[in-house]
Structures are given as C-alpha cells and as structure tokens.
CSV table of C-alpha atoms in Angstrom, one decimal:
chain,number,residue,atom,x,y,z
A,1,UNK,CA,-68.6,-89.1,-6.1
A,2,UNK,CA,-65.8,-86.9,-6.7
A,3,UNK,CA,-65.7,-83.4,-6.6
A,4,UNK,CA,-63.5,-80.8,-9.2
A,5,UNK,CA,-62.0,-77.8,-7.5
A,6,UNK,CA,-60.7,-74.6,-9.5
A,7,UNK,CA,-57.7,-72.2,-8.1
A,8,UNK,CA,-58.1,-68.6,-8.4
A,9,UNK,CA,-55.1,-66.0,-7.9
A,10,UNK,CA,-56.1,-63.5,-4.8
A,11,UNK,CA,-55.0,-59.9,-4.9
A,12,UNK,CA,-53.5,-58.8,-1.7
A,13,UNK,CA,-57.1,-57.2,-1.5
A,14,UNK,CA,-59.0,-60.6,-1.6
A,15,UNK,CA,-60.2,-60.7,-5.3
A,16,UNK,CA,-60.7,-63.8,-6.6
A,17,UNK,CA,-59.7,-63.7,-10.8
A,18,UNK,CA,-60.1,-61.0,-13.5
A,19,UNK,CA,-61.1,-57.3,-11.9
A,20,UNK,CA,-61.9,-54.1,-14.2
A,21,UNK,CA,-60.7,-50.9,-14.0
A,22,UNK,CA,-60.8,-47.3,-15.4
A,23,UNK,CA,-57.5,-45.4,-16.6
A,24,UNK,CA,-56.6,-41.8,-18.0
A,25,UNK,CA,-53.9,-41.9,-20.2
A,26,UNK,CA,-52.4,-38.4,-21.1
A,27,UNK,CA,-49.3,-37.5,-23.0
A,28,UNK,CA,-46.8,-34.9,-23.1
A,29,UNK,CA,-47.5,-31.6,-24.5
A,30,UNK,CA,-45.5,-29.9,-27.4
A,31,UNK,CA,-43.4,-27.3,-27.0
A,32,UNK,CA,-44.3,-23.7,-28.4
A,33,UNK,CA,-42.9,-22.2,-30.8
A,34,UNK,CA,-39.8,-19.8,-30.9
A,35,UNK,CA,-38.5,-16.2,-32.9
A,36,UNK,CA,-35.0,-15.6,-34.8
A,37,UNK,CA,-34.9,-11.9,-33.0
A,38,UNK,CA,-37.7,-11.2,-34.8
A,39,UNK,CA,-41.2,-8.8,-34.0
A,40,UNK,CA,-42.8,-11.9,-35.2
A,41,UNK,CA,-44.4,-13.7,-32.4
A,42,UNK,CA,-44.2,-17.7,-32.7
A,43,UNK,CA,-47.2,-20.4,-32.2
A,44,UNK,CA,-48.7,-22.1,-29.1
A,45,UNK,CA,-48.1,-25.8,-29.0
A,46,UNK,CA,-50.6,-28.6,-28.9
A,47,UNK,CA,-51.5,-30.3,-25.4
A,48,UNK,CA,-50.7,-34.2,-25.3
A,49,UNK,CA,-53.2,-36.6,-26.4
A,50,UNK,CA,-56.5,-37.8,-23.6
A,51,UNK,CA,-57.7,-41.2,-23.3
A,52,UNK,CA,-59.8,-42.4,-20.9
A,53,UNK,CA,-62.6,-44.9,-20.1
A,54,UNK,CA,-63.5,-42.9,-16.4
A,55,UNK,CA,-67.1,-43.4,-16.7
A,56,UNK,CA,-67.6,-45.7,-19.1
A,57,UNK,CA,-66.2,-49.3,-20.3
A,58,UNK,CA,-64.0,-50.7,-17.6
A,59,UNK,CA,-61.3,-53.0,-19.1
A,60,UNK,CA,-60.3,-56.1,-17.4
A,61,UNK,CA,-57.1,-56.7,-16.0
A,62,UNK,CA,-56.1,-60.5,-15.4
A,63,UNK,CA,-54.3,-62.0,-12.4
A,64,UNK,CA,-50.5,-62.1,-12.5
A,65,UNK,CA,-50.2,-60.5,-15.5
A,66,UNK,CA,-47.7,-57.7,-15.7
A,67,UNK,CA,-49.1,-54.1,-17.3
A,68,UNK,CA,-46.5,-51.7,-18.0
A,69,UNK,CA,-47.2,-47.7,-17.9
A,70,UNK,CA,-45.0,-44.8,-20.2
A,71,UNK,CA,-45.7,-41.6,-19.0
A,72,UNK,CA,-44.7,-38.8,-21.8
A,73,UNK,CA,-42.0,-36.1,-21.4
A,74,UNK,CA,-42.6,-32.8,-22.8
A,75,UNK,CA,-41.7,-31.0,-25.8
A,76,UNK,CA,-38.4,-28.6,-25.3
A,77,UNK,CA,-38.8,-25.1,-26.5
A,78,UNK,CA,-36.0,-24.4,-29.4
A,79,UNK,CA,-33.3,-21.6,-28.1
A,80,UNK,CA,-32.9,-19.0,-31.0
A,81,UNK,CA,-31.0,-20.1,-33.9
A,82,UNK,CA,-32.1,-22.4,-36.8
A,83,UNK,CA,-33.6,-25.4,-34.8
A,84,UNK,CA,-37.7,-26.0,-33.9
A,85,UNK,CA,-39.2,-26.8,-31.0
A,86,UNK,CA,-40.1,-30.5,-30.8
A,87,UNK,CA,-43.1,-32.6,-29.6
A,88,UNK,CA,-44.4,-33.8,-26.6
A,89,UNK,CA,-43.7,-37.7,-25.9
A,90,UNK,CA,-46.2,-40.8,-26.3
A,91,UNK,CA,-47.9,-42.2,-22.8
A,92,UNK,CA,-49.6,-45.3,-22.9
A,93,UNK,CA,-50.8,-48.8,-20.8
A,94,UNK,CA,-49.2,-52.3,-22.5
A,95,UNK,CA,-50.5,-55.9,-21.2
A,96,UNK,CA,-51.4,-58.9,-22.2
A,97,UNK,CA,-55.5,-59.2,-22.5
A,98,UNK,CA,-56.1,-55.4,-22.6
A,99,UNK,CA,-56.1,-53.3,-26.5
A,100,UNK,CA,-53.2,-51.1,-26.0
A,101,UNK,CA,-53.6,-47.5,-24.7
A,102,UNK,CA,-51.3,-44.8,-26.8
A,103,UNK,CA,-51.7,-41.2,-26.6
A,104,UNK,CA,-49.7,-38.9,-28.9
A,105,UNK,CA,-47.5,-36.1,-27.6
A,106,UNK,CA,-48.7,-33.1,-28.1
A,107,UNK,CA,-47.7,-31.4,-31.8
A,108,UNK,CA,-45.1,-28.1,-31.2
A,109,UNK,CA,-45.8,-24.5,-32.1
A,110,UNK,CA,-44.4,-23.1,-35.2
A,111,UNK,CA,-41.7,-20.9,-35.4
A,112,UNK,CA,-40.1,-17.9,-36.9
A,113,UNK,CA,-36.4,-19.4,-36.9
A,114,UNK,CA,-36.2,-21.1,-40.4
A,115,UNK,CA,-38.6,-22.6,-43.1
A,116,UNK,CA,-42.4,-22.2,-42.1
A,117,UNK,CA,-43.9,-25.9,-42.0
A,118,UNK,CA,-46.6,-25.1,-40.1
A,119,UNK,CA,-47.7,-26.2,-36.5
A,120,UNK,CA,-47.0,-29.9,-35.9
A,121,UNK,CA,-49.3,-33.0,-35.8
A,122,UNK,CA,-50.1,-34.9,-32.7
A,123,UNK,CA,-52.7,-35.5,-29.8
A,124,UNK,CA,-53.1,-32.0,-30.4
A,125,UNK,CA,-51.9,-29.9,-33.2
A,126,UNK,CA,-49.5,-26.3,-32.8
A,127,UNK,CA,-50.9,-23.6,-33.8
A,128,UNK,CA,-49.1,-22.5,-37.1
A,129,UNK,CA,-48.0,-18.8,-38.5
A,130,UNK,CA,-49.9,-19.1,-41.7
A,131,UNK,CA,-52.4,-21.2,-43.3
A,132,UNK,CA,-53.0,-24.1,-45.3
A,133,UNK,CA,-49.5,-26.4,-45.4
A,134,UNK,CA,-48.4,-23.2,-43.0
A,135,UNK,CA,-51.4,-23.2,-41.0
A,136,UNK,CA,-52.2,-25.4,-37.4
A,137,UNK,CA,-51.3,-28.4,-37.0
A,138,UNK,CA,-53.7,-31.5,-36.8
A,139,UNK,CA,-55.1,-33.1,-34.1
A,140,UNK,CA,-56.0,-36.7,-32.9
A,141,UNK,CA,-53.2,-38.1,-34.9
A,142,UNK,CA,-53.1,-40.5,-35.2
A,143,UNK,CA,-56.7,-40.6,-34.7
A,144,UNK,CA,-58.3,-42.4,-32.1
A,145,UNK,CA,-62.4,-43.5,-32.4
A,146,UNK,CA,-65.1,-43.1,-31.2
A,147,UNK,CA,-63.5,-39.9,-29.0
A,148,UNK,CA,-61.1,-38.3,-30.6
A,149,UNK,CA,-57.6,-37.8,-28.1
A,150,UNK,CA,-57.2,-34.2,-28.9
A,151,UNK,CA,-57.9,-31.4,-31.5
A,152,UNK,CA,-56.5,-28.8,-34.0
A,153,UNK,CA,-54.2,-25.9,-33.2
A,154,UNK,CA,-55.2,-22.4,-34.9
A,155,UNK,CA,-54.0,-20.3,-38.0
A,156,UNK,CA,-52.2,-16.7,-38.3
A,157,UNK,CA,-55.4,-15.0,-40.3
A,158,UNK,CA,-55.4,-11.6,-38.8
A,159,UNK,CA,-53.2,-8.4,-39.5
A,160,UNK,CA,-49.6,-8.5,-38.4
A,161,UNK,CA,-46.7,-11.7,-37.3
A,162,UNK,CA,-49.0,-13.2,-35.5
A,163,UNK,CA,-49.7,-17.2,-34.6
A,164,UNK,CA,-52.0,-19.4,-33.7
A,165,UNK,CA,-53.1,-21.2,-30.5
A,166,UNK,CA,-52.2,-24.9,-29.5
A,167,UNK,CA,-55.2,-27.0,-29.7
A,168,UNK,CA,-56.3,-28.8,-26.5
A,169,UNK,CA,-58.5,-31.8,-26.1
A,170,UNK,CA,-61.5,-30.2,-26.2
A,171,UNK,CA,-61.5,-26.8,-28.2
A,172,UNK,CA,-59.5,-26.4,-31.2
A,173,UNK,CA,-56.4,-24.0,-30.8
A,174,UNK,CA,-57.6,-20.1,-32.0
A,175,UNK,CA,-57.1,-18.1,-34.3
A,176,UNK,CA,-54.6,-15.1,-33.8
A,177,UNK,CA,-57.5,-11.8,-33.8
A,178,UNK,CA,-58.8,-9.2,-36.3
A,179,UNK,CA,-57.1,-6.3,-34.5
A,180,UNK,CA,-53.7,-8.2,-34.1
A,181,UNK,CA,-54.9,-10.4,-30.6
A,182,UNK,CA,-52.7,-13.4,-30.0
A,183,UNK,CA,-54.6,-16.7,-29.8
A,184,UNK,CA,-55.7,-18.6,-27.0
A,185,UNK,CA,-54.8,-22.1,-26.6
A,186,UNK,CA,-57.9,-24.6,-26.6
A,187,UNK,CA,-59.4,-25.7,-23.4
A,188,UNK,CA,-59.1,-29.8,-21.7
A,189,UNK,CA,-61.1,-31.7,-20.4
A,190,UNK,CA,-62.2,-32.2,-16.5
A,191,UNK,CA,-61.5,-35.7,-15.0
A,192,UNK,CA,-62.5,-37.1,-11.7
A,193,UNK,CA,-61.0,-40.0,-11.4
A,194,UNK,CA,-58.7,-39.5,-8.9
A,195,UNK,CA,-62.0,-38.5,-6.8
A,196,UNK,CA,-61.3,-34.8,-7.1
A,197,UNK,CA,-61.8,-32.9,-10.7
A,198,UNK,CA,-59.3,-31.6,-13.0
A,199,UNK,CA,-58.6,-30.3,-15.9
A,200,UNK,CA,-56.2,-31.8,-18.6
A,201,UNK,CA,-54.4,-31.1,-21.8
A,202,UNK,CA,-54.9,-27.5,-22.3
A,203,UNK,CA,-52.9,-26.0,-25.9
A,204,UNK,CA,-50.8,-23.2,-25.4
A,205,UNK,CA,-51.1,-19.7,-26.5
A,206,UNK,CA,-49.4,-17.8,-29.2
A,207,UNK,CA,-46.8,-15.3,-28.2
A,208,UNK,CA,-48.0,-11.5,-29.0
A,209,UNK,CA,-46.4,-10.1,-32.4
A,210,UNK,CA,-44.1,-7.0,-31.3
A,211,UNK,CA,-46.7,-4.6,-33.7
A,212,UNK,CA,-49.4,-5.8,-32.3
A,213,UNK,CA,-51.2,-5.5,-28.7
A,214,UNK,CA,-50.2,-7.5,-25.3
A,215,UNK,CA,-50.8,-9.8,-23.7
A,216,UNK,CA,-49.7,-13.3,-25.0
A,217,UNK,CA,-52.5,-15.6,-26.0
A,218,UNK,CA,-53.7,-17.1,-22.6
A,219,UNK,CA,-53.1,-21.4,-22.4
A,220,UNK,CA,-56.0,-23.3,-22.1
A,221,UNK,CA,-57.7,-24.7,-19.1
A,222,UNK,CA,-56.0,-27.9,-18.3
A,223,UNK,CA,-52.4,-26.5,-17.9
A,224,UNK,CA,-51.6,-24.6,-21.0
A,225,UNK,CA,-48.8,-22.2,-21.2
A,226,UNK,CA,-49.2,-18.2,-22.0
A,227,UNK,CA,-47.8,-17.2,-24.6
A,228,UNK,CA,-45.3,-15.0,-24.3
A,229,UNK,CA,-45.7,-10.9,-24.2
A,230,UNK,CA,-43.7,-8.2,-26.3
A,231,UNK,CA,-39.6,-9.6,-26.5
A,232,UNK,CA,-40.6,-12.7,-23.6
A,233,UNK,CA,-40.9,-16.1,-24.2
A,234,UNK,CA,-43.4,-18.5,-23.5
A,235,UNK,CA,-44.4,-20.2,-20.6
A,236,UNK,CA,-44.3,-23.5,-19.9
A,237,UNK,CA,-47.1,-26.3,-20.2
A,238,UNK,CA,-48.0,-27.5,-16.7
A,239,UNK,CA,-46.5,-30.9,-15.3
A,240,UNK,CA,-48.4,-33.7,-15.2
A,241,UNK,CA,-51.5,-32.6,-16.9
A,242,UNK,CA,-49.8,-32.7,-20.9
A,243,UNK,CA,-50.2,-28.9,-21.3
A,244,UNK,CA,-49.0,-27.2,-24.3
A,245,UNK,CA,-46.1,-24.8,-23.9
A,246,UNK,CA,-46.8,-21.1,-25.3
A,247,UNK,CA,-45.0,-19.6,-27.8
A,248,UNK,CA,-42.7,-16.7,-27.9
A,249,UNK,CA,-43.5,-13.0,-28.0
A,250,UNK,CA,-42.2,-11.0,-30.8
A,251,UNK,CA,-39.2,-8.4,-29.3
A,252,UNK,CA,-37.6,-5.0,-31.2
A,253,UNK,CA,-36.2,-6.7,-34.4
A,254,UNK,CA,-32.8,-8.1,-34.2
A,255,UNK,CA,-32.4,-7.5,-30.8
A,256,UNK,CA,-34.6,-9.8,-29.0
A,257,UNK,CA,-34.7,-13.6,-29.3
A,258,UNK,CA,-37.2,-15.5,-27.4
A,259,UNK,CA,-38.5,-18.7,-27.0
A,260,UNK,CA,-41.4,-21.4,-26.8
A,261,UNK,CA,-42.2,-23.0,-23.4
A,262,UNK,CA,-41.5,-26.2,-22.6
A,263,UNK,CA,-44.3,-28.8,-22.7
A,264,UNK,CA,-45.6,-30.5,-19.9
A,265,UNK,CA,-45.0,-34.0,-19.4
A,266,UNK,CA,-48.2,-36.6,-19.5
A,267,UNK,CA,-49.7,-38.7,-16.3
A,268,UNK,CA,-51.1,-41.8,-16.4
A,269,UNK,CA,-54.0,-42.4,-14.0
A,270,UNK,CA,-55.4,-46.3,-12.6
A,271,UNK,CA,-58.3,-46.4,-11.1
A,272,UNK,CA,-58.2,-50.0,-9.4
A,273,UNK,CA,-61.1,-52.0,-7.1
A,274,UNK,CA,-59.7,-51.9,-3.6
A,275,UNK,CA,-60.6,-55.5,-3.4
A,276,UNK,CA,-58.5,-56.3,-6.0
A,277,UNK,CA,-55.4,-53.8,-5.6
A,278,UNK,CA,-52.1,-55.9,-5.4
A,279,UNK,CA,-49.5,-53.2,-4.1
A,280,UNK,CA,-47.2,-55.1,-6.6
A,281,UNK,CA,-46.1,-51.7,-8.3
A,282,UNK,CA,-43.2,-49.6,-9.3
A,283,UNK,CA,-42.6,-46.2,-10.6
A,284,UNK,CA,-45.7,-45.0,-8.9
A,285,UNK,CA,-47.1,-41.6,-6.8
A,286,UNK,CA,-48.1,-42.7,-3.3
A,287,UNK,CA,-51.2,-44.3,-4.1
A,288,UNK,CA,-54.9,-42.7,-2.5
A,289,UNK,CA,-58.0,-44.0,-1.9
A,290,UNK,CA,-61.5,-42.6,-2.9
A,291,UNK,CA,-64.5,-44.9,-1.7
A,292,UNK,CA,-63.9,-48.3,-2.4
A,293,UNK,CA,-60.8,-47.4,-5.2
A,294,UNK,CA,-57.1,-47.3,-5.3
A,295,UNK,CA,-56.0,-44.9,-7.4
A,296,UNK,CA,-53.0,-45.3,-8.7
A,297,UNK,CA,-50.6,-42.2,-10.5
A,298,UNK,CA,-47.8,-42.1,-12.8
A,299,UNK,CA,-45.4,-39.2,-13.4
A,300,UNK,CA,-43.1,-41.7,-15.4
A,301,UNK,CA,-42.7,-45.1,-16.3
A,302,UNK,CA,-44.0,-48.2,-14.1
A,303,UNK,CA,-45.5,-51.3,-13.9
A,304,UNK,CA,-48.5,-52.9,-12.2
A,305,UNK,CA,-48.7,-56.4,-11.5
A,306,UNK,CA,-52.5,-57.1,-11.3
C-alpha cells in the first residue's frame, strides 16, 4: 500500500497553509480650504476614507503570495493666490486571492481664492461655502457597501462668510451656526486593533469668518485639524490617522491671506496570527505584539510576503 503525502509552505511562525487576518485601511485626509485676503473664512476638509474588517470577516492570506500596501499622503493646503487645495491620497492592500482594499483620500475644503465648486468628493467630503453644487462635498466616494468608508462635509447656511466642516467617517461635517459659529469637523471612528484604541479619520473644521465670532470650527475626534481663528490659517490633519486639515480663518480684507491645513497622511494596519507571521516585510513600523497577534503598521508603502 502506498501512501500520498501533501507539502504545505510554513511561516517562520510554524503555520501550515492559508492563515486569516484583520486589516484597517485608511487614507489621506484632504486638505482645508484657503482665503484670497479675504474676511471670508474657507471650509474644513474631509478625513481619508476607513476600511476595516477588525472584528468581523477575516480574509485569508495564502502562503508565498506577495500583498503589497499604499499608504496615502495628505492633501496640501493651497498658498493664497488662484489655486485650491487638493485631496488626500488613496491607501489600499493588493494580492492575489484577497478583493482589493481601496480607500479614497479624503475630499479638500473649499475655498475663497477663485470660482466656488464646492467642497470636494472623497472618503470624506469638504465642507463647502454654500449649498447645493456650492455646498459639502460627498462622502464614501466612491462608495463602499455594506459600511460606508466615510461621510459628507457640511454647508455655509448661517449669516456671514462662513464654511462648512470636513466630514469624518462617522458624523457628517457641520454646518457653519445660526449666530455666525464655524463648523465642526465630523467625528472617526475608535479602532483597536493594534490592541490599544484609537480614533481615526476625523474632518477638519472650518476657519472662523472675520465678522463673525472665534474660535475656528474644532476637527473631529480622530485627528482633525482646527480651523483656523480671525486672519490664521488652518491646522493640519494629524499623521497617520487620515485627518482632515482645517480651513482658513477670514483676516481684515485685503490684508490677510491664510491658508487650509495640510491633510494627514493614511496608515494601513495588519493584524496577522503570530503563528503564521513571516517577518518577510518591507516598508514597515517596528512590528508589536498583542496576545497571540503581530501587528503590523504602515506609514507608506510596503509589502508582506505571507
């Protein structure tokens, strides 16, 4: 009698063929919008676009099989002048077996330096200086089911030059207030995957109008930029967590010019059975441990070889 005998690959960890793991996949934020020297203020971008499976569906990775990782830069806030702020960068996870992972960068913050086309689409939307075609800009685009990756950034509908807030993944940017307020940005989303909780993709707040009250709108939770008080500009979107950058404050017409923060770039989080982990890696953070995980970060582009 003869027996048949099949080969399995063996991670450095011991596993013997396929392994599953989670991921959180988060893209650069937009940046927020800037003034021309105007009192107008300018709007609050939208964070970069969430994925992620933490908690639910693991997906399988395959022995030997490369999976490459794009991490998202973030959106750079326009200098005064004619030009716009521009969007935060895609992040995704590519490799044969797995349905590929893309989040949008997060959409910029409109601004008062040349025709109004409202805040821009992405993960998250900007918050815009009108309404309508003028108004925020849209989220989850392109969308993403059955969670959508991020949502809509607010409208200028009060009294005054005012903006709206960058949306973040879980609350829609806000709308500028009925006594002149700046808007918020919208609030992330808490992840533990790493083993610790935080909070990503907030939207950024709109700057304050130079008529109206101070503060700047206040980012959201998840590393959203302020917006930007009376004649300052916005601050920027926090690194590594795909906030939106805040737009800038209005300033003394014609004699102060500010600007919209920068966004911050995305991260791309693996979390990998120890028993499986290769080490075969590049581009990575030091990698930790949490129970029996690896965890694996990104702050730009790598590769795992499972």
């Amino acid at each position: 009698m003869s027996f048949g005998y099949q080969v399995l690959g063996f991670g450095s960890g011991g596993a013997v063929g396929p392994y599953e793991i989670e991921y959180l996949v988060v893209a650069g934020g937009g940046a927020g919008g800037s003034t021309q020297c105007s009192s107008a203020s300018s709007g609050g971008a939208g964070a970069g676009g969430y994925l992620t499976n933490f908690g639910g569906t693991a997906i399988e990775l395959t022995n030997g099989e490369t999976y490459t990782i794009v991490v998202g830069a973030g959106g750079v806030g326009a200098t005064t002048g004619s030009a716009s702020s521009t969007p935060g960068e895609l992040s995704s996870l590519v490799g044969t077996g797995i349905s590929t992972v893309t989040a949008a960068g997060g959409g910029q913050g409109d601004s008062y330096t040349g025709p109004d086309v409202g805040g821009g689409d992405g993960g998250s939307g900007g918050g815009g200086i009108g309404t309508g075609a003028n108004g925020g800009g849209a989220g989850n685009t392109p969308a993403t089911s059955p969670v959508a990756q991020g949502q809509d950034g607010g409208d200028h509908v009060g009294p005054g030059q005012n903006a709206g807030g960058g949306g973040g993944h879980t609350g829609a940017g806000s709308n500028d207030g009925p006594a002149g307020q700046a808007a918020a940005g919208g609030d992330g989303t808490s992840n533990s995957i790493t083993g610790s909780a935080l909070d990503y993709a907030g939207g950024g707040g709109s700057g304050a109008g130079y008529y109206g009250p101070d503060p700047g709108g206040s980012g959201g939770d998840g590393g959203g930029g302020n917006g930007g008080n009376h004649g300052a500009n916005g601050s920027v979107g926090t690194a590594n967590l795909g906030g939106g950058g805040g737009g800038g404050g209005g300033g003394p017409p014609g004699s102060v010019c500010t600007s919209g923060g920068n966004g911050g770039a995305g991260i791309v989080i693996l979390r990998i059975p120890t028993s499986g982990y290769t080490g075969n890696v590049t581009g990575n953070e030091t990698p930790t441990t949490d129970g029996s995980y690896t965890v694996v970060k990104w702050h730009g582009d790598g590769t795992y070889i499972a």
